[in-house]
């Protein structure tokens, strides 16, 4: 409902500012999303994670996280030429379905076997390095398939969370969580093209 309302609003804004429906769709998708990391941190600080409204908020956040997957596939394809748009969308969705299906079906057993092998070495550093290797490796794989890096990292998180080592992973990465979250927002801010802010200040 929020996405539909945002799409209508973005389309109206697009009519005023000469924005195509592709840009309006991308804008509406971004508008309908909220940051799971920030909201969970706020709920945890207030001690409201286990409350009724906290559980409902978590349900919405998880649904949004799942909705990110088709958006990560859809948005890059929207930049294609008009005559190639439908084939690009179809090809991107087909690649995503095959790759995600293959990773989620076959990757779970492989992930369990590999993490068990690493855990037997009883080295925290080795375990952490392997988590980093898995995440970056899957991100590179999806980028190689013409999809986004973020989609691969998302799938890596899903696969790791399905193993019995998820609690150990959560404990190991907790010290880095806030640092990496801040680094993420800093790098996103550094991607901002300030020339566009000056040229289109009224639209911004």
Short mmCIF file of C-alpha atoms in Angstrom, two decimals:
data_model
loop_
_atom_site.label_atom_id
_atom_site.label_comp_id
_atom_site.label_asym_id
_atom_site.label_seq_id
_atom_site.Cartn_x
_atom_site.Cartn_y
_atom_site.Cartn_z
CA UNK A 1 0.00 0.00 0.00
CA UNK A 2 2.82 2.37 0.94
CA UNK A 3 4.70 1.49 -2.26
CA UNK A 4 1.58 2.04 -4.39
CA UNK A 5 0.93 5.42 -2.78
CA UNK A 6 4.60 6.33 -3.20
CA UNK A 7 4.46 5.27 -6.85
CA UNK A 8 1.45 7.52 -7.50
CA UNK A 9 3.16 10.41 -5.73
CA UNK A 10 6.43 9.81 -7.58
CA UNK A 11 4.57 9.59 -10.89
CA UNK A 12 2.85 12.91 -10.16
CA UNK A 13 6.20 14.45 -9.24
CA UNK A 14 7.60 12.86 -12.39
CA UNK A 15 4.97 14.60 -14.49
CA UNK A 16 5.89 17.92 -12.95
CA UNK A 17 9.66 17.39 -13.21
CA UNK A 18 9.74 15.40 -16.47
CA UNK A 19 10.64 12.14 -14.72
CA UNK A 20 10.13 8.81 -16.52
CA UNK A 21 8.11 5.96 -15.05
CA UNK A 22 11.34 4.00 -14.48
CA UNK A 23 12.68 6.70 -12.18
CA UNK A 24 9.28 7.01 -10.49
CA UNK A 25 9.24 3.25 -9.84
CA UNK A 26 12.75 3.30 -8.37
CA UNK A 27 11.88 6.33 -6.23
CA UNK A 28 8.69 4.72 -4.94
CA UNK A 29 10.55 1.53 -4.02
CA UNK A 30 13.15 3.52 -2.09
CA UNK A 31 10.46 5.60 -0.37
CA UNK A 32 8.58 2.50 0.81
CA UNK A 33 11.70 1.07 2.48
CA UNK A 34 13.05 1.79 5.94
CA UNK A 35 16.41 0.94 7.51
CA UNK A 36 16.16 -2.32 9.46
CA UNK A 37 19.49 -1.68 11.18
CA UNK A 38 18.51 1.75 12.49
CA UNK A 39 14.97 0.79 13.55
CA UNK A 40 16.13 -2.38 15.35
CA UNK A 41 18.83 -0.38 17.16
CA UNK A 42 16.23 2.17 18.31
CA UNK A 43 13.83 -0.55 19.46
CA UNK A 44 16.63 -2.34 21.33
CA UNK A 45 17.71 0.86 23.09
CA UNK A 46 14.12 1.43 24.23
CA UNK A 47 13.66 -2.22 25.27
CA UNK A 48 10.68 -2.60 22.93
CA UNK A 49 11.86 -5.48 20.72
CA UNK A 50 9.69 -8.02 22.55
CA UNK A 51 6.64 -5.75 22.82
CA UNK A 52 3.55 -6.23 20.65
CA UNK A 53 4.27 -3.22 18.46
CA UNK A 54 7.96 -4.17 18.36
CA UNK A 55 7.12 -7.60 16.92
CA UNK A 56 4.79 -6.02 14.36
CA UNK A 57 7.50 -3.56 13.34
CA UNK A 58 9.98 -6.43 12.99
CA UNK A 59 7.52 -8.28 10.74
CA UNK A 60 7.22 -5.25 8.46
CA UNK A 61 11.01 -4.79 8.42
CA UNK A 62 11.57 -8.44 7.47
CA UNK A 63 8.99 -8.16 4.68
CA UNK A 64 10.81 -5.08 3.41
CA UNK A 65 14.11 -6.97 3.48
CA UNK A 66 12.55 -9.68 1.31
CA UNK A 67 11.13 -7.03 -1.05
CA UNK A 68 14.65 -5.68 -1.52
CA UNK A 69 15.60 -8.82 -3.51
CA UNK A 70 13.32 -8.18 -6.54
CA UNK A 71 14.13 -4.46 -6.33
CA UNK A 72 17.86 -5.22 -6.55
CA UNK A 73 17.14 -7.18 -9.71
CA UNK A 74 14.59 -4.76 -11.17
CA UNK A 75 16.26 -1.36 -10.71
CA UNK A 76 19.51 -2.02 -12.67
CA UNK A 77 17.45 -3.38 -15.60
CA UNK A 78 15.34 -0.20 -15.69
CA UNK A 79 18.33 1.71 -17.04
CA UNK A 80 18.19 -0.16 -20.38
CA UNK A 81 17.12 1.45 -23.64
CA UNK A 82 13.30 1.55 -24.11
CA UNK A 83 13.32 -1.05 -26.89
CA UNK A 84 15.51 -3.37 -24.80
CA UNK A 85 13.72 -2.81 -21.49
CA UNK A 86 11.38 -5.84 -21.51
CA UNK A 87 14.06 -8.31 -22.68
CA UNK A 88 16.46 -6.88 -20.07
CA UNK A 89 13.88 -7.23 -17.29
CA UNK A 90 13.01 -10.77 -18.36
CA UNK A 91 16.64 -11.82 -18.63
CA UNK A 92 17.52 -10.25 -15.26
CA UNK A 93 14.59 -11.96 -13.52
CA UNK A 94 15.48 -15.32 -15.11
CA UNK A 95 19.13 -15.04 -14.05
CA UNK A 96 18.12 -13.98 -10.55
CA UNK A 97 15.63 -16.85 -10.19
CA UNK A 98 18.17 -19.44 -11.39
CA UNK A 99 21.08 -18.07 -9.35
CA UNK A 100 19.11 -17.46 -6.15
CA UNK A 101 17.38 -20.84 -6.45
CA UNK A 102 20.69 -22.62 -6.99
CA UNK A 103 22.36 -20.84 -4.08
CA UNK A 104 19.49 -21.29 -1.64
CA UNK A 105 18.85 -24.94 -2.51
CA UNK A 106 22.39 -26.26 -2.97
CA UNK A 107 24.22 -23.58 -1.03
CA UNK A 108 22.68 -24.39 2.35
CA UNK A 109 24.26 -27.85 2.60
CA UNK A 110 27.57 -26.57 1.28
CA UNK A 111 27.52 -23.67 3.76
CA UNK A 112 26.78 -26.02 6.67
CA UNK A 113 29.59 -28.38 5.65
CA UNK A 114 32.12 -25.60 5.14
CA UNK A 115 31.39 -23.73 8.39
CA UNK A 116 31.52 -27.02 10.31
CA UNK A 117 34.93 -27.74 8.76
CA UNK A 118 36.20 -24.27 9.70
CA UNK A 119 34.72 -24.41 13.22
CA UNK A 120 36.65 -27.62 13.94
CA UNK A 121 39.89 -25.66 13.64
CA UNK A 122 38.82 -23.72 16.75
CA UNK A 123 40.21 -20.44 15.43
CA UNK A 124 38.07 -17.32 15.80
CA UNK A 125 40.22 -15.45 13.28
CA UNK A 126 39.87 -18.20 10.67
CA UNK A 127 36.12 -18.35 11.22
CA UNK A 128 35.76 -14.58 10.78
CA UNK A 129 37.93 -14.58 7.64
CA UNK A 130 35.79 -17.33 6.12
CA UNK A 131 32.61 -15.37 6.80
CA UNK A 132 34.17 -12.40 4.99
CA UNK A 133 35.31 -14.66 2.14
CA UNK A 134 31.83 -16.19 1.75
CA UNK A 135 30.09 -12.80 1.75
CA UNK A 136 32.49 -11.17 -0.72
CA UNK A 137 32.59 -14.32 -2.86
CA UNK A 138 28.82 -14.50 -3.27
CA UNK A 139 28.66 -10.74 -3.89
CA UNK A 140 31.28 -11.15 -6.64
CA UNK A 141 29.34 -14.11 -8.08
CA UNK A 142 26.10 -12.15 -8.42
CA UNK A 143 28.01 -9.18 -9.86
CA UNK A 144 29.58 -11.56 -12.39
CA UNK A 145 26.08 -12.75 -13.32
CA UNK A 146 25.08 -9.16 -14.12
CA UNK A 147 23.13 -8.66 -10.89
CA UNK A 148 24.03 -6.46 -7.93
CA UNK A 149 26.73 -6.95 -5.29
CA UNK A 150 24.14 -6.31 -2.59
CA UNK A 151 22.04 -9.27 -3.75
CA UNK A 152 24.97 -11.66 -3.27
CA UNK A 153 25.71 -10.27 0.18
CA UNK A 154 22.03 -10.63 1.10
CA UNK A 155 22.00 -14.28 -0.01
CA UNK A 156 25.17 -14.92 2.00
CA UNK A 157 23.44 -13.57 5.09
CA UNK A 158 20.41 -15.77 4.48
CA UNK A 159 22.55 -18.90 4.03
CA UNK A 160 24.63 -18.22 7.13
CA UNK A 161 21.52 -17.52 9.22
CA UNK A 162 20.18 -20.99 8.32
CA UNK A 163 23.15 -22.77 9.91
CA UNK A 164 23.58 -23.68 13.57
CA UNK A 165 26.48 -21.21 13.74
CA UNK A 166 24.24 -18.16 13.36
CA UNK A 167 24.49 -17.28 17.06
CA UNK A 168 28.29 -17.50 16.96
CA UNK A 169 28.31 -15.33 13.84
CA UNK A 170 26.07 -12.78 15.53
CA UNK A 171 28.38 -12.68 18.54
CA UNK A 172 31.52 -12.38 16.40
CA UNK A 173 30.27 -9.52 14.22
CA UNK A 174 28.58 -7.53 16.99
CA UNK A 175 31.74 -5.47 17.79
CA UNK A 176 31.94 -4.45 14.13
CA UNK A 177 28.23 -3.80 13.66
CA UNK A 178 28.05 -0.12 14.57
CA UNK A 179 31.40 0.66 12.91
CA UNK A 180 30.39 -0.97 9.63
CA UNK A 181 26.95 0.63 9.79
CA UNK A 182 28.54 4.06 10.12
CA UNK A 183 31.01 3.24 7.35
CA UNK A 184 28.11 2.19 5.12
CA UNK A 185 26.30 5.50 5.52
CA UNK A 186 29.56 7.44 5.07
CA UNK A 187 30.32 5.66 1.78
CA UNK A 188 26.75 6.23 0.55
CA UNK A 189 27.14 9.92 1.37
CA UNK A 190 30.45 10.05 -0.50
CA UNK A 191 28.66 8.82 -3.64
CA UNK A 192 26.52 11.97 -3.62
CA UNK A 193 27.07 14.14 -6.69
CA UNK A 194 26.85 17.69 -5.31
CA UNK A 195 26.72 19.11 -8.85
CA UNK A 196 23.21 17.65 -9.19
CA UNK A 197 22.21 19.27 -5.90
CA UNK A 198 23.19 22.66 -7.30
CA UNK A 199 21.73 22.13 -10.77
CA UNK A 200 18.41 20.68 -9.56
CA UNK A 201 18.08 22.21 -6.12
CA UNK A 202 14.33 22.79 -6.54
CA UNK A 203 13.65 19.12 -7.30
CA UNK A 204 15.81 18.01 -4.37
#
